[in-house]
Coordinates of C-alpha atoms (C1' of nucleotides) in Angstrom, one line a residue:
Chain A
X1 CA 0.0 0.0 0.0
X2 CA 1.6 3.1 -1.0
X3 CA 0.4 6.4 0.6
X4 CA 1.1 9.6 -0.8
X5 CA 1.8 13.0 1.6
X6 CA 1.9 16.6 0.3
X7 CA 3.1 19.3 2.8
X8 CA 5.4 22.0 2.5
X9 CA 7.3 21.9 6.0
X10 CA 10.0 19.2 5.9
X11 CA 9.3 18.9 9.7
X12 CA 6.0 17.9 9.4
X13 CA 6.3 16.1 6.2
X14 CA 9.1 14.1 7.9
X15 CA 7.5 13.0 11.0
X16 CA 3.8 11.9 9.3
X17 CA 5.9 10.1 6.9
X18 CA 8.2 8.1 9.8
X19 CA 4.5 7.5 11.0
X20 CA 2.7 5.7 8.5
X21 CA 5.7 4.2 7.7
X22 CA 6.1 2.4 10.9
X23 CA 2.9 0.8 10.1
X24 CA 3.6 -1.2 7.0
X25 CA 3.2 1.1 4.4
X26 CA 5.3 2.8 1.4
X27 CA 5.7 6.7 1.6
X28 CA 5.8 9.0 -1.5
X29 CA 6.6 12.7 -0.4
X30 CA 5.9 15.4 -2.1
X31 CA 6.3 19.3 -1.0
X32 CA 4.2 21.0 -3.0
X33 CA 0.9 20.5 -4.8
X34 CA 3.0 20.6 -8.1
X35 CA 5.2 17.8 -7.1
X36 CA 2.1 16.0 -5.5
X37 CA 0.1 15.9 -9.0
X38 CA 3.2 14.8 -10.5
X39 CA 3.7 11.6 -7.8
X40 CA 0.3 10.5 -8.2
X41 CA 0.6 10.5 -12.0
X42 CA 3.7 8.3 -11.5
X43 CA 3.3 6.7 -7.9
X44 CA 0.0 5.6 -8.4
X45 CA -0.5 5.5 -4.5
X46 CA -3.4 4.2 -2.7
X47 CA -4.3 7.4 -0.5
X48 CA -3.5 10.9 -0.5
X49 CA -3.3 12.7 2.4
X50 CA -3.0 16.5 1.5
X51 CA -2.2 19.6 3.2
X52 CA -4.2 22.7 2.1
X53 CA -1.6 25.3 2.0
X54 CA 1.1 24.4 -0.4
X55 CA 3.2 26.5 -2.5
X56 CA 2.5 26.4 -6.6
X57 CA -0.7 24.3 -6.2
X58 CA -2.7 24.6 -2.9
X59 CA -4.6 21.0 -1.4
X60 CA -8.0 22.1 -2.4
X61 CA -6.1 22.2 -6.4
X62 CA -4.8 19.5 -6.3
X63 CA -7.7 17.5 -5.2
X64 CA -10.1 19.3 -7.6
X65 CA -7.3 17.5 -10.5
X66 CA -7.1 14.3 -9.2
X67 CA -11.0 13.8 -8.8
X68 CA -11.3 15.0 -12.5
X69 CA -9.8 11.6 -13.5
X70 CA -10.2 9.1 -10.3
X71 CA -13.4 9.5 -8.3
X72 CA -12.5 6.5 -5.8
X73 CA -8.6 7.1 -4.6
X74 CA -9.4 8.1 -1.0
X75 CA -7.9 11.9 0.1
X76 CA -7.6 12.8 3.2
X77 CA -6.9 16.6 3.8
X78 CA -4.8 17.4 7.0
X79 CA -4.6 21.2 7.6
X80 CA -4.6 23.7 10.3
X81 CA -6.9 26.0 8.6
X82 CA -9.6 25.3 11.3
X83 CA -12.6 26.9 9.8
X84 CA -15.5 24.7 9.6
X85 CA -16.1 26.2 5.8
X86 CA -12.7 24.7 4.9
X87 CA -13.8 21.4 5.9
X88 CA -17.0 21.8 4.1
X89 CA -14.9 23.1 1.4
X90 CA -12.7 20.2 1.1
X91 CA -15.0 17.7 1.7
X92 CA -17.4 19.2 -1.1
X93 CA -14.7 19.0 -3.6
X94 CA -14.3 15.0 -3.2
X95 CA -12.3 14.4 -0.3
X96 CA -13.1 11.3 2.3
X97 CA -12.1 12.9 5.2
X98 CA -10.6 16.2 6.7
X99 CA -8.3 16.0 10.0
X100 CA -7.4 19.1 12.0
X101 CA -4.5 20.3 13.9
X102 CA -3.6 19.5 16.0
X103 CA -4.3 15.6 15.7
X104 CA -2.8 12.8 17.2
X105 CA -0.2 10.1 14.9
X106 CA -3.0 7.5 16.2
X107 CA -6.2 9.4 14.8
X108 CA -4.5 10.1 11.7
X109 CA -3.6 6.4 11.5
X110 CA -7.3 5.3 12.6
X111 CA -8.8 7.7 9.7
X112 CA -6.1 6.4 7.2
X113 CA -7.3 2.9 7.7
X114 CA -10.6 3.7 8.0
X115 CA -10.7 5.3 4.5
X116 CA -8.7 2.1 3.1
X117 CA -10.7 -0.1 4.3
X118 CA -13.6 1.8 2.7
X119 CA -11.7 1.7 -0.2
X120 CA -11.1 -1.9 -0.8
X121 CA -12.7 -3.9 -2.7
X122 CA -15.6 -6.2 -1.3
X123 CA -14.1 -10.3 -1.9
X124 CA -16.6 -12.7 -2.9
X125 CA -17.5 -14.8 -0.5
X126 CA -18.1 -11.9 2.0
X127 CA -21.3 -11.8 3.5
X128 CA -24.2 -9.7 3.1
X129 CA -27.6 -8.4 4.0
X130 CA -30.7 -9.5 2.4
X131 CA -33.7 -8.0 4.2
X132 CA -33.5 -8.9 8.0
X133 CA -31.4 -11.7 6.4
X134 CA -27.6 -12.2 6.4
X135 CA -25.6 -14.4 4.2
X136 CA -22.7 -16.1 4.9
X137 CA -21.7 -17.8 1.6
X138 CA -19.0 -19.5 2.9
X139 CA -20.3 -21.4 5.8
X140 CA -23.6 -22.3 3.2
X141 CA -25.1 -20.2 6.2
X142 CA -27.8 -17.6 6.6
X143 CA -28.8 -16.1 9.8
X144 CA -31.6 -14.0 11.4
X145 CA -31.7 -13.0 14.8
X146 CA -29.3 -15.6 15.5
X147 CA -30.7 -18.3 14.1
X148 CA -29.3 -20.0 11.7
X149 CA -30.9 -21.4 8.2
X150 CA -28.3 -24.0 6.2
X151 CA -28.1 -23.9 2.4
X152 CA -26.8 -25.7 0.1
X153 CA -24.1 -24.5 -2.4
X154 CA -27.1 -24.4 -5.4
X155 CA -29.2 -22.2 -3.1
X156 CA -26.2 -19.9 -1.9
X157 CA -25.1 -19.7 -5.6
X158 CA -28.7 -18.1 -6.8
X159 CA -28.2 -15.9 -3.4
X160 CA -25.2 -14.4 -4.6
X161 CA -26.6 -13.7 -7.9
X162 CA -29.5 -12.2 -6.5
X163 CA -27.2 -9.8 -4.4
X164 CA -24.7 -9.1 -7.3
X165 CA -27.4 -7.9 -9.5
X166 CA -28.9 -6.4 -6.5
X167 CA -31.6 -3.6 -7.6
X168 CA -32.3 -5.5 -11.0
X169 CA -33.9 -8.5 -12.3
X170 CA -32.1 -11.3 -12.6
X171 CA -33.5 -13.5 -15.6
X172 CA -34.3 -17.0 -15.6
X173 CA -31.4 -17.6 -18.0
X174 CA -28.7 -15.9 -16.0
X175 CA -30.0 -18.2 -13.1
X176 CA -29.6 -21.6 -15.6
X177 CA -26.3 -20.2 -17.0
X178 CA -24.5 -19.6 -14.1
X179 CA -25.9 -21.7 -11.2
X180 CA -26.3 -24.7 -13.1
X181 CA -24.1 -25.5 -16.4
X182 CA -24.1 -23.0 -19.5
X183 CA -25.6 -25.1 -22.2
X184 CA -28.9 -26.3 -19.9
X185 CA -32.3 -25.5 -21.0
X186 CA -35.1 -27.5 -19.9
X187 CA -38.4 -26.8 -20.2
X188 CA -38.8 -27.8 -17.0
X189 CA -39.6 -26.5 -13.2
X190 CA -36.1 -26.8 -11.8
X191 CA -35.8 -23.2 -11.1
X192 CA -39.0 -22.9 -9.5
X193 CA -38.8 -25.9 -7.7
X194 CA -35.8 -24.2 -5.8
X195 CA -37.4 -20.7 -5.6
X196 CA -39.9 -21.9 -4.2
X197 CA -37.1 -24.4 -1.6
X198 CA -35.3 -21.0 -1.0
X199 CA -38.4 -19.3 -0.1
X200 CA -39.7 -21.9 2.2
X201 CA -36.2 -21.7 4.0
X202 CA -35.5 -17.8 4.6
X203 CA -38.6 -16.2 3.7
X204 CA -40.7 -14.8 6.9
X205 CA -44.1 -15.8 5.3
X206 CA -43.4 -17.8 2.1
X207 CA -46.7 -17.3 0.4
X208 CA -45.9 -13.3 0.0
X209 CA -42.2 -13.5 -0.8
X210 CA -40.1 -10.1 0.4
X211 CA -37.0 -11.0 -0.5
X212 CA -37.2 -13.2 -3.8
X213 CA -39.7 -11.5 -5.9
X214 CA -41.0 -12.6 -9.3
X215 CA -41.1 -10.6 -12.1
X216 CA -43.3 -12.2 -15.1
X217 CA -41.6 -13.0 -17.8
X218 CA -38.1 -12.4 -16.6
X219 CA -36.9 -13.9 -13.7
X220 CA -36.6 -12.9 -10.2
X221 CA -35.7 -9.8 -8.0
X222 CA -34.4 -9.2 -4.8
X223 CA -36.9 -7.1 -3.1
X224 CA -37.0 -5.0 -0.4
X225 CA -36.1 -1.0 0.0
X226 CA -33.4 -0.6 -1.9
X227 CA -30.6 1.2 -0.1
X228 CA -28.7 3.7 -2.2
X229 CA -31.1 3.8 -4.8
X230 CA -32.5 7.0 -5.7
Chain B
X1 CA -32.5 8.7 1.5
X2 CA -33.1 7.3 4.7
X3 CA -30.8 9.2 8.1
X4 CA -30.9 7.5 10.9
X5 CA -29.8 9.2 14.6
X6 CA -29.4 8.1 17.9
X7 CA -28.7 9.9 20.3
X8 CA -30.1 10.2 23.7
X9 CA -30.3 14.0 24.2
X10 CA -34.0 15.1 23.4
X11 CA -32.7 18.4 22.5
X12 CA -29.2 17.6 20.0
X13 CA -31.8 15.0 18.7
X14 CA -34.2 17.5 17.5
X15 CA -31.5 20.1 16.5
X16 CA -29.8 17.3 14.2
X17 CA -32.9 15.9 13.2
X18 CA -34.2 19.1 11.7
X19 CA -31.1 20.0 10.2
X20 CA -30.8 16.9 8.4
X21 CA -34.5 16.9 7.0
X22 CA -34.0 20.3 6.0
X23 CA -31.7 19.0 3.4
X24 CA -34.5 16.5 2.0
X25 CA -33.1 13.7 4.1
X26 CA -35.7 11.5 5.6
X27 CA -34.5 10.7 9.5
X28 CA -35.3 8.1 11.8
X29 CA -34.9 9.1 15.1
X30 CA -33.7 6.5 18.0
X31 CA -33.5 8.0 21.6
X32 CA -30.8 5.3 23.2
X33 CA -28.7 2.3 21.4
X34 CA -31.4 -0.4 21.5
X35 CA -33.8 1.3 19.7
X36 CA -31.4 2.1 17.0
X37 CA -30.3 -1.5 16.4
X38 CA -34.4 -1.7 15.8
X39 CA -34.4 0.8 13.9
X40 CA -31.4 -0.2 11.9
X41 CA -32.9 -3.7 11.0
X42 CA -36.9 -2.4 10.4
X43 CA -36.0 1.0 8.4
X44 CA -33.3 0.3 6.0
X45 CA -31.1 3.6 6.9
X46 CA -28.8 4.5 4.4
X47 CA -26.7 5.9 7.1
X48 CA -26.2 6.3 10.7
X49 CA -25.5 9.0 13.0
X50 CA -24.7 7.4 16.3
X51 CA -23.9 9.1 19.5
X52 CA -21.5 7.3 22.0
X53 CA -22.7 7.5 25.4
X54 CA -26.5 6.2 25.4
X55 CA -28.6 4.2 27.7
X56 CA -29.1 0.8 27.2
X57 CA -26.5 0.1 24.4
X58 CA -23.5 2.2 23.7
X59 CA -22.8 3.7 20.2
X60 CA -20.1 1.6 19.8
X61 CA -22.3 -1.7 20.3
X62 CA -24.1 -0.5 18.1
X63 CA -21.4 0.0 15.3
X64 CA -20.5 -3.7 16.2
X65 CA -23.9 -5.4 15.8
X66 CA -24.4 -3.2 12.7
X67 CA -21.2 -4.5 11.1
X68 CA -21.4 -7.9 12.1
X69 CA -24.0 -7.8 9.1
X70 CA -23.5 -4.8 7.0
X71 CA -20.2 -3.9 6.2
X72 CA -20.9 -1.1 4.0
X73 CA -23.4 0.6 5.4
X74 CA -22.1 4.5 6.5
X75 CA -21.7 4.9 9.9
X76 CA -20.5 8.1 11.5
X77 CA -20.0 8.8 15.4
X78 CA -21.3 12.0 17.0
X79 CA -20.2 12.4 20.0
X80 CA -18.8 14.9 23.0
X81 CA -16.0 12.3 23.9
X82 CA -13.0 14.1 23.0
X83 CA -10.1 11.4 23.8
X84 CA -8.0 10.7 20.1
X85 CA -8.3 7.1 21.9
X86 CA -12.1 7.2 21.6
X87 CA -11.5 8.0 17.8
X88 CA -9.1 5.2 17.3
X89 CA -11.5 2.7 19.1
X90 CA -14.6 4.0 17.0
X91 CA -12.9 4.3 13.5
X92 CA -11.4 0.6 14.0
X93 CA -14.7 -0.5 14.8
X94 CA -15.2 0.0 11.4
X95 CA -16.9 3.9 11.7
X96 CA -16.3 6.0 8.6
X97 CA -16.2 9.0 10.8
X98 CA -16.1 10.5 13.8
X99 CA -17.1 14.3 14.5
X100 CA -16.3 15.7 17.9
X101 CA -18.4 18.4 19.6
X102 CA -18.5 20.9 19.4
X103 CA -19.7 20.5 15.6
X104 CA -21.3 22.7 13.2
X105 CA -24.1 21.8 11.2
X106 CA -22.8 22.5 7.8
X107 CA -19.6 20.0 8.8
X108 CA -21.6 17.5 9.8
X109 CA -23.5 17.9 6.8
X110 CA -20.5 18.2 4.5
X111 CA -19.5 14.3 6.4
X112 CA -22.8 13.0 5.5
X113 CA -22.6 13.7 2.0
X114 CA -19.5 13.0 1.8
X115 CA -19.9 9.5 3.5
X116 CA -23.0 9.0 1.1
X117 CA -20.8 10.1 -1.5
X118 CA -18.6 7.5 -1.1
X119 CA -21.3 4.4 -0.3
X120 CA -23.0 5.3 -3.7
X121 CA -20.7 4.0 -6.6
X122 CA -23.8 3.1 -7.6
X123 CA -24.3 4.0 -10.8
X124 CA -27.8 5.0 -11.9
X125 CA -27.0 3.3 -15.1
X126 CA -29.8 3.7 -17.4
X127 CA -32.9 4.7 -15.0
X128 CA -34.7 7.5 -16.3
X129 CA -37.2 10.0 -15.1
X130 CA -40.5 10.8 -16.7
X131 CA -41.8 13.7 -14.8
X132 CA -42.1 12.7 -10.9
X133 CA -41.3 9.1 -12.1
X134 CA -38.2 7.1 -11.9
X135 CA -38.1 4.2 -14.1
X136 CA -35.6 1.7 -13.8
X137 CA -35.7 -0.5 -17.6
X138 CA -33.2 -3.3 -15.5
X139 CA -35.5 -3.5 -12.7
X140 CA -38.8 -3.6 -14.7
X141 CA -39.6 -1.0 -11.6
X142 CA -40.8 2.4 -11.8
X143 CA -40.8 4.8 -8.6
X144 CA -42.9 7.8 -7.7
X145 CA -42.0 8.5 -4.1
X146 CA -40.3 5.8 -2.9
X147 CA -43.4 3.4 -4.1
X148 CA -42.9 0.8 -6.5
X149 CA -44.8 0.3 -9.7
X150 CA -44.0 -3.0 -11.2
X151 CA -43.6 -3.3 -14.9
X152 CA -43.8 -5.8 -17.7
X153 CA -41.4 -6.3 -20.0
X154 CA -43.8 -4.5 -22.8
X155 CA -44.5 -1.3 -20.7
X156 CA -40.7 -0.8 -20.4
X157 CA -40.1 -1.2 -24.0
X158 CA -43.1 1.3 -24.4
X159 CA -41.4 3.4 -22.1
X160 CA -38.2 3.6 -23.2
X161 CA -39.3 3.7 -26.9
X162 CA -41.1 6.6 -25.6
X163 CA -37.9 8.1 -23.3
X164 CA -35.4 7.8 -26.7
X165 CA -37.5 10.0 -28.3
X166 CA -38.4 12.6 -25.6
X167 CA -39.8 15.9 -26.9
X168 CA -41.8 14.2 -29.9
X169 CA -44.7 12.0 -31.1
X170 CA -43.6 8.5 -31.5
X171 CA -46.2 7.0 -34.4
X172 CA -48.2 4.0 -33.9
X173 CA -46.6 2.3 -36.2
X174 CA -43.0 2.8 -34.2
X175 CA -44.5 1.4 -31.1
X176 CA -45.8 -2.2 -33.0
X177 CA -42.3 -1.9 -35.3
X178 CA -40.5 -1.6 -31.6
X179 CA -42.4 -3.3 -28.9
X180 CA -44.0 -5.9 -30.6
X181 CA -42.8 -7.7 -33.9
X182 CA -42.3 -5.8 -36.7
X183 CA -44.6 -7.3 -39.1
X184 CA -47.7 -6.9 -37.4
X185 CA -50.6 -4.7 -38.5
X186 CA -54.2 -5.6 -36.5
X187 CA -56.4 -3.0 -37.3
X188 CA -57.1 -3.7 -33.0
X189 CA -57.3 -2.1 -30.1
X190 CA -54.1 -3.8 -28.6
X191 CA -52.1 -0.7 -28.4
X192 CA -54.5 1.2 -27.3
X193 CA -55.3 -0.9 -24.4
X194 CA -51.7 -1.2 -23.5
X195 CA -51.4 2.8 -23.4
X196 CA -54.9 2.3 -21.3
X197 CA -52.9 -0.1 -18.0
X198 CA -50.0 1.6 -18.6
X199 CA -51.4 5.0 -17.9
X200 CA -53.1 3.2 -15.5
X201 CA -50.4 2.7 -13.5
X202 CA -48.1 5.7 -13.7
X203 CA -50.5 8.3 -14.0
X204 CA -51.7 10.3 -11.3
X205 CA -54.9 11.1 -12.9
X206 CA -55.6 8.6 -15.6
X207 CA -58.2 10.2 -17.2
X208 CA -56.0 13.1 -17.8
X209 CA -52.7 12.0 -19.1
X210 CA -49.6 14.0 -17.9
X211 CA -47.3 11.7 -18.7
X212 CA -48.2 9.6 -22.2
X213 CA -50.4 12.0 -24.0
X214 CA -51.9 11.2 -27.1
X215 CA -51.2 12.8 -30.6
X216 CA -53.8 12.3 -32.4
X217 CA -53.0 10.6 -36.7
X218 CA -50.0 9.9 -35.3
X219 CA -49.6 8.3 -31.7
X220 CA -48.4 9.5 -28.5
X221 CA -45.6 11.4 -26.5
X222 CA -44.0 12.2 -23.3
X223 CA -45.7 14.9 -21.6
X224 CA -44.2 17.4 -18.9
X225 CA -41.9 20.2 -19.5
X226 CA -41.5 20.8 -23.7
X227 CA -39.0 23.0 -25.5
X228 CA -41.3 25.8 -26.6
X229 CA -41.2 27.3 -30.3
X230 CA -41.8 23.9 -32.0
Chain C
dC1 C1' -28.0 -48.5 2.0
dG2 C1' -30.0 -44.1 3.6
dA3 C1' -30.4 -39.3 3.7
dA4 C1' -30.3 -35.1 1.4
dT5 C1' -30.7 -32.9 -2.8
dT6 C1' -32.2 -32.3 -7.4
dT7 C1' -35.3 -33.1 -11.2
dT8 C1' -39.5 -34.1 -13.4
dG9 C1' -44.5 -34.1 -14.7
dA10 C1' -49.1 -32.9 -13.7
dC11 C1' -52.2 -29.5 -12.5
dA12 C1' -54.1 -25.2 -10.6
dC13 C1' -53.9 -20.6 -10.6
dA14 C1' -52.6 -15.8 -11.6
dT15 C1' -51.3 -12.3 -14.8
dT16 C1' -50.7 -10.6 -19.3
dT17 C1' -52.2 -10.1 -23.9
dT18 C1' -55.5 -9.9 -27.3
dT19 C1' -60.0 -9.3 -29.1
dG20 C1' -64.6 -7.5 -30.1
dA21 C1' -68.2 -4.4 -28.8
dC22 C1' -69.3 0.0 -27.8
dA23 C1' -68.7 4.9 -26.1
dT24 C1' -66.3 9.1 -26.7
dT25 C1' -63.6 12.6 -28.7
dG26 C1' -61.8 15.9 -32.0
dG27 C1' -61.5 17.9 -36.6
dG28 C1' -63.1 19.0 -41.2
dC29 C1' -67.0 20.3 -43.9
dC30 C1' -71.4 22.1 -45.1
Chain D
dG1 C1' -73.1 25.6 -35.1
dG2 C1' -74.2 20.9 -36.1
dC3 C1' -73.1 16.7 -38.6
dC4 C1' -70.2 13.0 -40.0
dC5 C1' -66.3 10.2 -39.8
dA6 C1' -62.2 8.4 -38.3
dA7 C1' -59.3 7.9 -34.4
dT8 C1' -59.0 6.8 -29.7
dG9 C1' -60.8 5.5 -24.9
dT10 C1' -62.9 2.0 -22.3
dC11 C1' -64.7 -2.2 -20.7
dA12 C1' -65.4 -7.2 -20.2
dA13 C1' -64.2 -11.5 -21.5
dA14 C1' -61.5 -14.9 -24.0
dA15 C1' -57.0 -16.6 -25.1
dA16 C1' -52.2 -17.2 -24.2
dT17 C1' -48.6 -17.4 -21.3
dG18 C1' -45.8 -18.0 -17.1
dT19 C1' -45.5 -19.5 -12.1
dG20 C1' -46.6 -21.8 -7.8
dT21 C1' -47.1 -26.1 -5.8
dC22 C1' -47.2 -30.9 -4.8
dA23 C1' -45.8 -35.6 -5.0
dA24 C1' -42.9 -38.7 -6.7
dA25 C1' -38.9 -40.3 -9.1
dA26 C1' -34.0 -39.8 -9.9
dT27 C1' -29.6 -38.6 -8.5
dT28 C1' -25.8 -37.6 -5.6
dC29 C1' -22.9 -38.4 -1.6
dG30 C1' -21.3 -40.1 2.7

DNA sequence: CGAATTTTGACACATTTTTGACATTGGGCC
DNA sequence: GGCCCAATGTCAAAAATGTGTCAAAATTCG
């Protein structure tokens, strides 16, 4: 994990970078917004953490370029300008997060992490929420309220599909092609047969399905208010 | 957009609350950490505002029960604890953030979006809005205040036929070329009845069309807002 | 072998699509 | 304006289609 820090005193600049160093990760220093631009064209690091006051290029700049072409790499502004509207400033231009002096080595740490974690990408196999619902894929596992429903790997399969497409229909095919083998079409009830299995198992009241709905003609849905969706 | 707060304070409660639905937020309101874990699991929140010290169940508890099943979900602390060690301990709980009292509105609204920001990679992809409707062609869903019409696979092609060619009459003969097969000419009322559920459904007023309104020789268009001088 | 899982076929049921009959509307024409 | 005609709106019912459900058979796996 390389981390990237622009700030114009060598004193400060110096002792962040011992920091986050001491932690595991790669340091690319940079002293002005100029020089910071540059090392993230060429570094490609995994965070920025960016002072606001910088000669040549100020933080709120060099932000501002970096968001024109990567809307995900997390920046973090550290700054002693302490009005609020600074923080709103820097937050409304794309930033994840905005620390203040003075702060701690351990908060800045803490926030670092926090915005990498953010950052990184969700493995399969993770598990997730489905309604009141939450799937373990893994342990062929699904829980609510601590109770525990086992599935088996056909029914976890079509679970995951469901959530991957999360917020769209999922068609009968794409169920056939990827939970069973490519080149299968029956004309048969297979896939309803274990819709209707699935629904038996982790629905509250099968008969009036919230988490697997139908749609006609298509396939199925996960249903439920959608988070995020607007 | 769903905010919900906890926080046992009648008083910050109401001053958060009101600032938050002032900027079209929708908030649910929990008084101490219990109620916020219901509140979590019954109101799909797309973020949380948690205070630390509450009765009951502490913020942090609540962070943890939260992410034992959601891992994404935004989280942000509120709180008057000022220890960096507090901080650490709520950002490695998995927090995205952590404001300190005293805090000013705009700043914490500034976190929110920018928390939001973040949690919505989402992409809208290819939903479209037809006055105060959203529809969503992958989802065979339309929305008009957060309730969902369901669509069939004919009334989203009618739609979207209708969507490509925003701003003018789409013929009769368009709609059977695109949404049914090309070579079909009944001198019937099957079109007509189609426009009939659809307006059904999505119209406020069906006997006054806002949305689909009819052009008469030729077929129908999208109604709302039109570029004047035509 | 026995248990769990998967598949199949038959049937009922619900929704969508189409059709035909009839009412209503709007525009041109006298 | 009033009349006529074609285009469209509306309804109810038939036809077509897709799903839910069950019981039983087939398959897999320990």
């Amino acid at each position: 994990m390389k981390i990237l820090i622009a700030e114009d005193d060598p004193l400060t600049l110096d002792a962040l970078a011992t920091c986050i160093e001491s932690e595991g990760f790669t340091v690319l220093r940079a002293s002005d917004g100029r020089e910071a631009v540059e090392l993230w064209r060429s570094g490609k690091p995994d965070l920025l953490c960016l002072d606001i006051m910088m000669p040549h290029v100020d933080g709120y700049e060099v932000c501002r370029r970096v968001r024109a072409s990567d809307r995900t790499l997390p920046i973090l502004f550290l700054s002693a300008k302490n009005q609020e509207i600074d923080v709103v400033v820097g937050l409304d231009l794309g930033a994840d997060d905005f620390i203040r002096k003075p702060y701690t080595r351990s908060e800045v740490m803490a926030r670092i992490r926090a915005a990498l974690r953010r950052s990184a990408p969700r493995e399969a196999g993770d598990s997730f929420l489905l309604g009141d619902l939450t799937v373990r894929p893994r342990a062929l596992l699904a829980e609510r309220e601590s109770k525990s429903i086992e599935l088996t790997p056909r029914e976890v399969s079509m679970l995951c599909l469901l959530h991957v497409h999360k917020g769209e229909a999922v068609s009968r095919d794409a169920f056939l092609d990827t939970c069973w083998g490519l080149d299968y079409f029956p004309d048969s009830r297979t896939l309803d047969q274990h819709i209707l299995l699935l629904r038996k198992k982790i629905e509250n009241d099968p008969a009036n399905p919230a988490i697997i709905q139908t749609v006609r003609a298509v396939g199925y849905r996960l249903g439920g208010p959608m988070r995020s969706g607007c």
